[in-house]
Amino acid sequence: MRSAEQFSEHVAVIVEGRSLYYWQLREIALRIAATIQNHVVHQKHLGPALVAVFAHRSATAFASVLGSLLAGAGYVPLNRTFPVTRTRLMFERSRCHTIIVDRESLPQLNALLDGEERQLLVIAPDLKGAQWYRRQWPRHVFISAGELESSAAWCEPIENPHAIAYLLFTSGSTGIPKGVMVAHRNVTSFVNYMIDRLQVTERDVVSQMFDLTFDLSAFDMFVAWERGACLCCPSKKASINPGKFIQEQKLTIWFSVPSTVTLMKQLGLLKPDRFPSLRLSLFCGEPLPIGCAELWSKAAPNSVLENLYGPTELTIACTGYRWHSQGSVEESEAEIVPIGYAFPGMNVLVVDESLHEVEPGEQGELLMNGPQMSLGYWQDTERTSSAFVVPPGRAEIFYRTGDRVRRPVGDGPLTHLGRMDFQVKILGHRVELGEVEAVVRQASGMDGVVAVGWPVSASGYGGIEVFIEGGAVDVDRCQDLIASRLPDYMVPRRWHVMSRLPRNANGKFDRDAMLTMLGGGR
Amino acid sequence: MSSPTPDHIRIFVAGFVNQRLKERARDPINNLPDDYDLLLSGSLDSLTFVEMLTALGEHFDWEVNFEDLDPEKFTVIGPLCAFVSEQLRERLALTK
């Protein structure tokens, strides 16, 4: 809000090919906020505690996030590119009574409202008239574009740092999405540190590659807007060629998952000196192969490159590593860039199975706590208490990340070694799939490598199969190379070379889809 | 040997698109008019579109230069087929 006044004539976001100035974004957001507030006060409606934002890559999407927060509510992002049954499940679980829908998500609204027993406030800022919907769904209140309150009616809500800023559903291993409750104080702590660390200014042009349902989008919005920078959202067409997008928009800050780099590399878009406008390149969400970091550094010669790490439960990112052309390769392990050092105030504990700290140099599960530790899972005390634990001999709660890291020796960086649950038993041997992937990555020269245990056997798995993204891979040569470096049971039995590996909604490699291709899957 | 005509390319693209539609349990498209936009029509998303180009490259032994790719034109069936066909014809002329 301060930014909106200070930078009112600057562009806040470019979306759908249109530039929205800070004053414009503020105006729409305030009208939405005032509408929510008015409804709550006058209709004695339940809560504004949470507002669902059913919008995707539109001006309304961004204004709705801000509008919800300005109304004193947390936002729950919903995504029309997800199957509508999943969206429904999230919407029902969130127990929101207010939903904001953008133009392109409207066609799914009927499916969402069908059989809905709550009385809802439906705000459709892109809808000309809501008569049809009112007739169709008399139970709910509909507000169309012309019926939004004026921004003057908005009252500043009382700040509560412990209230939920956003509720984000992540996939649970049981198939039922878990809602992570991230508080205002978590986000504030993260954003304040990041704008300082990255020295973001109003001259920055920041990429917006993440859907709202991926928490890394919170970095894009709040870090950029806190300092008056411009957020740049690629159109559907521009997203085909991220290289052209960076060049044409003269982006200064790039933030994506490493899979995007793998894809760009494969498409031949990462030639030296292609992206001189970038001053900062950030990667998060999955392991960053050193090959990608090296190539990207050459393509963006003026850019600092950072690998960030953080589960949704620890608010966006909580450790970071700055890549250096010298020294970083030595500090990396298993061909993966280190995740680096904990952000200020965040504490690290690397533990064994009994949650006791391991010795420096040993590996174990990463536990963290600090100002970015979220409130836990929405209406799920059971899963909250199994992931947020007090380790023996400690007095504080830590979050169990499920990530396997090596405890640094001295002041070295943390290195990420894989997921705890990617440790599988093959014919009685304990195998780290990450290790197999690292060796295959080296042997094949390809970055997009996923190893899976297959087929399922009584004691674990019968063997390992590997998926590689890329064109020409000399499988026989790789197989020989690997057989000389790994014990038999770790050598992949079958190789699946594909032009593109399946990815999930967040652009990460989708292991379940690969297992399904083998005839299994969860 | 003659190089593939725009219609050859179109047949390949249609086959690819229909395969994707089938995987998502959607109805196939019978004809692809020149102004059909593969992306905006929702037939392909940005990743499957790239995949389609890669497959096209492999099938016709065409080296795809993604760097020069103009997303505004490339997703529309007419210009896409004309462009690919033209590139293949030029290359054939060069190698002769």
XYZ file of C-alpha atoms in Angstrom:
618
model
C 0.000 0.000 0.000
C 2.853 2.346 0.782
C 4.351 1.402 -2.581
C 1.078 2.171 -4.330
C 1.255 5.762 -3.106
C 4.983 6.229 -3.515
C 5.172 4.652 -6.970
C 1.647 5.320 -8.202
C 2.799 6.273 -11.716
C 5.023 3.187 -12.067
C 3.870 -0.032 -13.707
C 3.006 -2.618 -11.043
C 2.317 -5.526 -13.354
C 2.251 -6.376 -17.045
C -0.330 -9.073 -17.641
C -2.417 -10.160 -20.630
C -0.307 -7.736 -22.667
C -1.549 -4.783 -20.601
C 0.337 -2.568 -18.153
C -1.318 -1.832 -14.859
C 0.019 1.133 -12.904
C 0.302 1.008 -9.124
C -2.590 3.443 -8.760
C -4.788 1.290 -10.989
C -3.944 -1.933 -9.199
C -4.580 -0.195 -5.866
C -7.933 1.139 -7.049
C -9.270 -2.267 -8.175
C -7.845 -3.986 -5.084
C -9.476 -1.421 -2.783
C -12.848 -1.806 -4.513
C -12.667 -5.560 -4.074
C -11.577 -5.141 -0.441
C -14.387 -2.674 0.271
C -16.908 -5.056 -1.317
C -15.787 -7.915 0.915
C -15.852 -5.679 3.994
C -19.268 -4.235 3.191
C -20.735 -7.665 2.760
C -19.324 -8.949 6.004
C -20.591 -5.947 7.982
C -24.041 -5.556 6.486
C -24.999 -9.081 5.635
C -23.683 -10.506 8.901
C -21.854 -12.910 6.722
C -19.348 -15.279 8.223
C -15.797 -14.274 8.524
C -13.666 -12.548 6.098
C -10.925 -14.830 7.440
C -10.290 -16.532 4.098
C -11.175 -15.549 0.538
C -10.789 -17.921 -2.402
C -9.112 -16.403 -5.449
C -10.178 -18.387 -8.500
C -8.089 -16.533 -11.037
C -5.059 -17.177 -13.149
C -2.604 -14.868 -14.885
C -4.991 -11.941 -15.144
C -5.186 -8.401 -13.792
C -8.092 -9.590 -11.669
C -5.938 -12.351 -10.187
C -3.368 -9.905 -8.840
C -5.966 -7.352 -7.719
C -7.897 -10.122 -5.935
C -4.887 -11.274 -3.938
C -4.277 -7.698 -2.819
C -7.980 -7.061 -2.312
C -8.324 -10.065 -0.013
C -5.344 -8.964 2.064
C -6.599 -5.365 2.189
C -9.933 -6.645 3.492
C -8.031 -8.249 6.357
C -8.496 -11.762 4.953
C -6.049 -14.430 3.861
C -6.257 -15.678 0.280
C -6.713 -19.224 -0.956
C -5.532 -19.544 -4.570
C -7.502 -21.853 -6.876
C -6.345 -22.768 -10.353
C -8.555 -23.349 -13.374
C -5.805 -25.382 -15.035
C -6.247 -28.006 -12.303
C -8.967 -30.633 -12.653
C -12.151 -29.075 -11.366
C -12.685 -31.930 -8.886
C -9.408 -31.016 -7.218
C -10.328 -27.340 -7.151
C -13.632 -28.260 -5.519
C -11.877 -30.313 -2.879
C -9.599 -27.398 -2.044
C -12.488 -24.938 -2.018
C -14.583 -27.143 0.240
C -11.730 -27.846 2.620
C -10.852 -24.152 2.886
C -14.423 -23.380 4.079
C -14.244 -19.979 2.400
C -17.483 -18.014 2.191
C -16.175 -15.578 -0.364
C -14.809 -16.363 -3.799
C -13.424 -13.984 -6.421
C -13.540 -15.271 -9.993
C -11.817 -13.831 -13.055
C -13.178 -13.916 -16.594
C -11.501 -17.063 -17.807
C -12.304 -19.043 -14.667
C -16.042 -18.239 -14.894
C -16.816 -21.241 -17.130
C -15.812 -23.529 -14.228
C -17.884 -21.637 -11.671
C -21.042 -23.685 -12.222
C -19.177 -26.916 -11.553
C -17.785 -25.397 -8.374
C -21.181 -24.178 -7.137
C -23.100 -27.320 -7.998
C -24.336 -28.870 -4.753
C -22.639 -26.173 -2.682
C -24.342 -25.822 0.674
C -22.538 -22.767 1.984
C -24.009 -19.355 1.300
C -21.395 -17.670 -0.766
C -20.399 -14.200 -1.763
C -19.225 -14.479 -5.371
C -17.299 -11.470 -6.673
C -16.785 -11.398 -10.427
C -14.917 -8.171 -11.269
C -14.816 -9.074 -14.988
C -18.518 -9.869 -15.304
C -20.786 -7.254 -16.899
C -24.041 -8.412 -15.364
C -24.785 -11.199 -12.899
C -28.515 -11.721 -13.613
C -28.035 -15.146 -15.151
C -26.006 -16.384 -12.196
C -28.518 -14.958 -9.698
C -31.343 -16.855 -11.354
C -29.281 -20.005 -11.586
C -27.972 -19.888 -8.018
C -30.448 -17.951 -5.852
C -28.709 -19.099 -2.670
C -25.560 -17.073 -3.343
C -24.837 -13.360 -3.614
C -23.222 -12.241 -6.876
C -21.351 -8.989 -7.398
C -20.486 -8.012 -10.972
C -18.074 -5.340 -12.219
C -20.500 -2.442 -11.880
C -21.599 -3.473 -8.396
C -18.230 -3.269 -6.648
C -18.075 -0.804 -3.762
C -16.169 2.414 -4.288
C -12.603 2.439 -3.026
C -13.518 5.272 -0.632
C -15.626 2.785 1.354
C -12.565 0.747 2.295
C -11.486 0.777 5.958
C -8.000 -0.225 6.941
C -8.195 -3.549 8.777
C -6.523 -4.136 12.128
C -3.195 -5.803 11.496
C -2.745 -9.206 13.010
C 0.686 -10.659 12.300
C -0.456 -14.097 13.407
C -3.420 -14.263 11.024
C -3.243 -16.342 7.836
C -1.881 -14.426 4.823
C -2.461 -17.322 2.458
C -3.627 -20.894 2.653
C -1.899 -22.999 0.071
C -2.774 -26.548 -0.772
C 0.147 -28.837 -1.484
C -0.173 -32.395 -2.612
C -0.234 -34.794 0.285
C 1.224 -38.244 -0.155
C -2.189 -39.670 0.661
C -3.727 -37.884 -2.299
C -5.707 -35.443 -0.166
C -4.258 -31.945 -0.488
C -2.873 -30.404 2.701
C -3.533 -26.715 3.332
C -0.438 -24.919 4.621
C -1.329 -21.888 6.746
C 1.225 -19.145 6.193
C 0.928 -16.164 8.537
C 1.523 -12.485 7.803
C 4.561 -12.483 10.075
C 6.073 -15.383 8.075
C 5.717 -13.484 4.805
C 6.872 -10.170 6.289
C 10.003 -11.798 7.647
C 10.771 -13.376 4.272
C 10.004 -10.290 2.156
C 11.949 -7.882 4.378
C 15.007 -10.064 4.238
C 14.780 -10.685 0.487
C 14.411 -7.052 -0.608
C 17.502 -6.294 1.456
C 19.521 -9.294 0.270
C 18.623 -8.733 -3.375
C 18.551 -4.915 -3.259
C 15.319 -4.776 -5.234
C 14.439 -1.303 -6.569
C 11.674 0.372 -8.563
C 13.843 -0.049 -11.673
C 13.622 -3.841 -11.527
C 11.516 -5.861 -13.938
C 10.677 -9.187 -12.313
C 9.520 -12.361 -14.070
C 6.215 -13.893 -12.984
C 6.452 -17.524 -13.983
C 4.631 -19.172 -11.089
C 0.924 -19.851 -10.741
C -0.699 -18.426 -7.613
C -1.149 -21.994 -6.377
C 2.650 -22.310 -6.190
C 3.966 -20.355 -3.202
C 6.952 -19.002 -5.128
C 4.446 -16.605 -6.759
C 4.291 -14.866 -3.372
C 7.940 -13.899 -3.841
C 7.162 -12.434 -7.263
C 4.294 -10.289 -6.051
C 5.335 -9.161 -2.620
C 9.061 -8.663 -3.183
C 8.458 -6.734 -6.415
C 5.606 -4.601 -5.084
C 7.278 -3.800 -1.775
C 9.910 -1.824 -3.690
C 7.851 -0.475 -6.581
C 9.279 -2.877 -9.170
C 7.393 -4.090 -12.247
C 6.083 -7.639 -12.345
C 6.013 -9.189 -15.785
C 3.684 -12.078 -16.531
C 4.257 -13.879 -19.859
C 1.253 -14.429 -22.086
C 0.401 -17.991 -22.955
C 2.265 -17.560 -26.218
C 5.300 -15.834 -24.760
C 5.774 -18.699 -22.315
C 6.747 -20.986 -25.222
C 9.952 -19.084 -25.659
C 11.200 -17.863 -22.272
C 14.401 -16.586 -23.906
C 12.547 -14.148 -26.124
C 10.405 -13.137 -23.164
C 13.487 -12.162 -21.112
C 14.952 -10.223 -24.032
C 11.816 -8.395 -25.111
C 10.719 -7.382 -21.644
C 14.297 -6.574 -20.587
C 13.814 -8.493 -17.367
C 16.293 -7.736 -14.607
C 15.231 -10.477 -12.187
C 14.468 -14.015 -13.281
C 12.882 -16.585 -10.976
C 11.852 -20.075 -12.078
C 12.129 -23.763 -11.312
C 15.339 -25.400 -12.601
C 13.233 -27.540 -14.996
C 12.671 -24.406 -17.069
C 16.437 -24.103 -17.462
C 16.705 -27.753 -18.499
C 14.036 -27.165 -21.118
C 15.644 -23.962 -22.395
C 18.986 -25.734 -22.596
C 17.394 -28.484 -24.629
C 15.807 -25.952 -26.967
C 19.178 -24.292 -27.551
C 18.088 -21.035 -25.923
C 21.024 -20.810 -23.520
C 23.762 -19.456 -25.719
C 26.434 -17.192 -24.201
C 25.522 -13.541 -23.542
C 21.889 -13.931 -24.573
C 20.392 -12.293 -21.504
C 22.512 -9.272 -20.604
C 19.572 -7.450 -18.970
C 19.377 -9.911 -16.076
C 21.116 -8.800 -12.914
C 19.702 -11.548 -10.759
C 18.650 -15.140 -11.519
C 16.933 -17.177 -8.846
C 16.016 -20.834 -8.874
C 13.934 -22.731 -6.389
C 11.550 -25.639 -6.101
C 13.772 -28.564 -7.076
C 17.461 -29.473 -7.196
C 19.565 -27.245 -9.474
C 22.099 -29.282 -11.511
C 25.525 -27.604 -11.751
C 25.407 -27.963 -15.558
C 22.350 -25.708 -15.620
C 23.957 -23.156 -13.307
C 27.100 -22.992 -15.463
C 25.208 -22.595 -18.706
C 22.827 -20.016 -17.280
C 25.707 -17.958 -15.859
C 27.219 -17.738 -19.320
C 23.899 -16.885 -20.961
C 23.266 -14.180 -18.368
C 26.780 -12.796 -17.842
C 25.737 -9.805 -15.741
C 23.614 -11.818 -13.396
C 24.177 -13.060 -9.899
C 22.809 -16.601 -9.695
C 21.238 -17.919 -6.509
C 19.838 -21.300 -5.663
C 17.063 -20.993 -3.092
C 15.501 -23.730 -1.043
C 12.341 -23.868 0.979
C 9.243 -25.964 1.495
C 5.870 -24.168 1.528
C 5.745 -24.855 5.291
C 8.795 -22.605 5.809
C 7.418 -19.778 3.626
C 8.709 -19.623 0.056
C 12.467 -20.000 0.675
C 14.573 -20.204 3.806
C 18.097 -20.972 2.628
C 20.109 -19.584 -0.278
C 23.372 -20.142 -2.088
C 25.154 -17.691 -4.346
C 26.824 -19.433 -7.289
C 30.461 -18.593 -8.041
C 32.282 -19.723 -11.153
C 35.138 -20.647 -8.865
C 34.653 -22.814 -5.814
C 30.991 -23.658 -6.309
C 31.604 -26.859 -8.235
C 33.819 -28.095 -5.385
C 31.154 -27.192 -2.852
C 28.474 -29.057 -4.810
C 27.611 -32.651 -4.203
C 26.057 -35.216 -6.554
C 26.171 -32.670 -9.411
C 23.671 -30.494 -7.565
C 24.245 -26.886 -6.473
C 24.261 -26.498 -2.642
C 21.213 -24.998 -0.967
C 23.558 -22.833 1.038
C 22.921 -21.015 4.261
C 19.847 -20.467 6.390
C 18.241 -17.025 6.229
C 18.737 -14.882 9.372
C 16.719 -16.107 12.330
C 16.124 -19.527 10.775
C 17.708 -22.420 12.663
C 19.015 -25.618 11.117
C 19.147 -29.038 12.687
C 20.313 -32.123 10.774
C 19.062 -35.239 12.511
C 19.085 -39.018 12.356
C 16.022 -41.262 12.499
C 15.611 -40.707 16.248
C 15.734 -36.925 15.659
C 19.118 -36.550 17.368
C 21.574 -34.210 15.695
C 24.168 -35.932 13.504
C 27.896 -35.045 13.522
C 29.249 -32.428 11.073
C 29.869 -34.041 7.691
C 27.185 -36.671 8.257
C 23.872 -36.735 6.430
C 20.389 -36.698 7.854
C 16.988 -35.088 7.641
C 16.821 -31.302 7.622
C 14.752 -29.734 10.393
C 14.245 -25.992 10.618
C 12.440 -23.383 12.660
C 12.364 -19.613 13.000
C 10.242 -16.637 11.963
C 9.284 -18.239 8.635
C 7.907 -21.436 10.135
C 4.229 -21.534 9.189
C 1.271 -22.247 11.453
C 0.875 -25.845 10.270
C -1.842 -27.602 8.282
C -5.374 -26.261 8.025
C -7.750 -28.219 10.218
C -5.423 -31.172 10.396
C -3.865 -31.430 13.831
C -2.746 -34.964 13.177
C -0.555 -34.168 10.205
C 0.566 -30.905 11.817
C 1.813 -32.685 14.915
C 3.665 -35.315 12.914
C 5.509 -32.751 10.783
C 6.006 -30.026 13.411
C 7.852 -31.739 16.237
C 9.937 -31.068 19.344
C 13.103 -33.155 18.931
C 14.400 -34.931 22.068
C 16.405 -32.643 24.329
C 15.041 -29.503 22.647
C 12.482 -27.023 23.854
C 11.256 -25.677 20.522
C 9.144 -26.963 17.669
C 10.965 -27.710 14.409
C 9.505 -28.482 10.986
C 10.590 -31.789 9.456
C 11.324 -31.004 5.806
C 11.677 -34.611 4.654
C 14.778 -33.454 2.755
C 18.094 -35.202 3.153
C 21.097 -32.894 3.575
C 24.692 -33.088 4.749
C 25.464 -31.240 7.961
C 28.157 -28.734 6.994
C 31.657 -28.990 8.374
C 32.814 -25.601 9.638
C 31.145 -22.743 7.756
C 30.429 -24.685 4.554
C 27.056 -24.630 2.798
C 24.231 -27.114 3.266
C 24.066 -29.589 0.417
C 20.800 -31.180 -0.631
C 21.046 -34.916 -1.254
C 17.468 -35.816 -2.096
C 14.190 -36.575 -0.394
C 14.062 -38.836 2.631
C 11.343 -40.805 0.881
C 13.504 -41.244 -2.229
C 15.536 -43.669 -0.242
C 14.399 -47.071 -1.481
C 15.264 -50.681 -0.776
C 16.450 -52.635 -3.812
C 16.920 -56.342 -3.168
C 17.591 -55.526 0.467
C 20.069 -52.733 -0.196
C 19.311 -49.181 0.828
C 19.631 -46.991 -2.267
C 19.463 -43.232 -2.650
C 17.710 -42.539 -5.940
C 19.461 -39.148 -5.927
C 22.821 -40.888 -6.119
C 21.757 -42.953 -9.119
C 20.433 -39.784 -10.763
C 23.724 -37.975 -10.158
C 25.743 -40.739 -11.794
C 23.364 -40.957 -14.751
C 23.518 -37.172 -15.093
C 27.305 -37.330 -15.303
C 27.378 -40.265 -17.688
C 24.735 -38.963 -20.087
C 25.486 -35.256 -19.911
C 21.750 -34.661 -19.517
C 20.280 -32.655 -16.626
C 16.722 -33.920 -16.642
C 17.160 -37.286 -14.973
C 14.703 -39.106 -12.731
C 15.344 -42.538 -11.218
C 12.499 -44.615 -9.806
C 12.310 -47.912 -7.988
C 10.513 -50.505 -10.157
C 8.815 -52.968 -9.974
C 7.397 -53.045 -6.466
C 8.469 -56.123 -4.539
C 7.775 -57.433 -1.060
C 10.925 -55.880 0.394
C 10.942 -52.685 -1.660
C 11.686 -52.726 -5.371
C 13.110 -55.201 -7.844
C 15.372 -52.664 -9.497
C 15.770 -49.142 -10.797
C 14.552 -47.582 -14.012
C 15.650 -44.217 -15.216
C 13.929 -41.473 -17.211
C 16.033 -39.026 -19.182
C 14.921 -35.855 -20.857
C 16.780 -35.226 -24.067
C 17.331 -36.419 -27.593
C 20.413 -38.449 -28.335
C 21.617 -40.565 -25.428
C 24.002 -43.417 -26.063
C 22.360 -45.772 -23.636
C 24.818 -48.636 -24.114
C 27.825 -46.451 -23.464
C 26.166 -44.882 -20.393
C 25.153 -48.273 -19.082
C 28.777 -49.478 -19.282
C 30.057 -46.324 -17.637
C 27.570 -46.634 -14.822
C 28.164 -50.340 -14.339
C 31.792 -49.471 -13.672
C 30.811 -47.012 -10.953
C 27.791 -48.448 -9.164
C 27.000 -51.821 -7.655
C 24.802 -53.997 -9.833
C 21.615 -53.439 -7.902
C 21.943 -49.665 -8.444
C 22.471 -49.829 -12.202
C 19.251 -48.863 -14.010
C 17.575 -51.852 -15.672
C 15.707 -49.866 -18.263
C 16.266 -46.440 -19.755
C 13.425 -44.252 -20.947
C 14.711 -41.400 -23.090
C 11.971 -38.888 -23.825
C 11.935 -35.506 -25.511
C 10.140 -34.167 -22.462
C 9.569 -35.711 -19.053
C 6.140 -35.372 -17.456
C 5.868 -32.380 -15.179
C 3.299 -31.517 -12.525
C 1.239 -28.350 -12.275
C 4.186 -26.496 -10.753
C 6.575 -27.478 -13.541
C 8.485 -30.006 -11.452
C 9.247 -33.503 -12.694
C 6.264 -35.721 -11.950
C 7.500 -39.032 -10.531
C 4.006 -40.383 -10.114
C 3.275 -39.882 -13.804
C 6.461 -41.763 -14.668
C 5.479 -44.638 -12.402
C 2.086 -44.655 -14.065
C 3.836 -45.009 -17.429
C 5.565 -48.086 -16.065
C 2.169 -49.436 -15.128
C 2.109 -48.490 -11.471
C 1.809 -45.228 -9.614
C 0.085 -44.370 -6.429
C 13.655 -36.410 -53.446
C 11.163 -33.647 -52.908
C 10.784 -31.881 -49.580
C 7.585 -32.103 -47.535
C 4.818 -29.702 -48.522
C 2.862 -27.633 -45.981
C 0.159 -30.297 -46.211
C 2.573 -33.012 -45.095
C 3.437 -30.898 -42.087
C -0.243 -30.266 -41.388
C -1.033 -33.968 -41.406
C 1.753 -34.623 -38.932
C 0.661 -31.784 -36.629
C -2.959 -32.952 -36.772
C -1.874 -36.465 -35.821
C 0.122 -35.160 -32.886
C -2.657 -32.880 -31.661
C -5.289 -35.575 -31.910
C -3.088 -37.976 -29.995
C -2.818 -35.413 -27.181
C -6.552 -34.758 -27.251
C -7.219 -38.478 -27.074
C -4.956 -38.787 -24.023
C -7.052 -36.146 -22.306
C -10.261 -37.898 -23.373
C -11.292 -35.055 -25.649
C -12.805 -35.161 -29.116
C -10.407 -35.138 -32.070
C -10.333 -32.257 -34.552
C -11.188 -33.201 -38.113
C -9.620 -30.336 -39.960
C -7.105 -27.711 -39.009
C -7.852 -24.454 -40.863
C -5.000 -22.043 -41.578
C -6.006 -19.661 -38.825
C -6.300 -22.372 -36.168
C -4.236 -21.409 -33.135
C -2.880 -24.533 -31.446
C -2.240 -22.759 -28.177
C -5.160 -20.385 -27.775
C -7.609 -23.091 -28.825
C -6.381 -25.057 -25.818
C -5.442 -28.062 -27.961
C -1.842 -27.834 -26.755
C -0.286 -26.031 -23.802
C 3.084 -24.332 -23.953
C 4.990 -27.459 -22.981
C 3.190 -29.864 -25.299
C 3.604 -27.282 -28.038
C 7.372 -27.367 -27.601
C 7.149 -31.131 -27.541
C 5.218 -31.058 -30.817
C 7.932 -28.921 -32.441
C 10.617 -31.301 -31.191
C 8.662 -34.254 -32.599
C 8.200 -32.373 -35.870
C 11.941 -31.785 -35.984
C 12.686 -35.437 -35.370
C 10.143 -36.670 -37.901
C 11.203 -34.427 -40.785
C 14.855 -34.263 -39.769
C 14.481 -30.531 -39.303
C 16.791 -28.645 -36.990
C 14.486 -26.472 -34.963
C 15.938 -23.120 -34.094
C 13.827 -22.134 -31.154
C 15.696 -18.921 -30.690
C 14.207 -17.393 -33.813
C 10.797 -18.690 -33.015
C 8.167 -15.984 -33.012
C 5.515 -17.240 -30.622
C 2.925 -14.917 -32.133
C 3.066 -16.666 -35.491
C 4.293 -20.113 -34.665
C 1.235 -21.352 -32.924
C -1.035 -20.654 -35.898
C -1.292 -23.643 -38.201
C -0.990 -21.909 -41.640
C 2.202 -19.883 -40.981
C 3.720 -22.783 -39.016
C 3.329 -25.313 -41.838
C 4.486 -22.821 -44.462
C 7.563 -21.917 -42.419
C 8.654 -25.474 -41.677
C 8.087 -26.551 -45.274
C 10.062 -23.565 -46.546
C 12.987 -24.301 -44.224
C 13.086 -27.930 -45.336
C 12.963 -26.935 -48.991
C 15.831 -24.471 -48.538
C 17.928 -27.046 -46.791
C 17.293 -29.599 -49.509
C 18.315 -27.034 -52.135
C 21.533 -26.368 -50.239
C 22.509 -29.994 -49.931
C 21.937 -30.680 -53.604
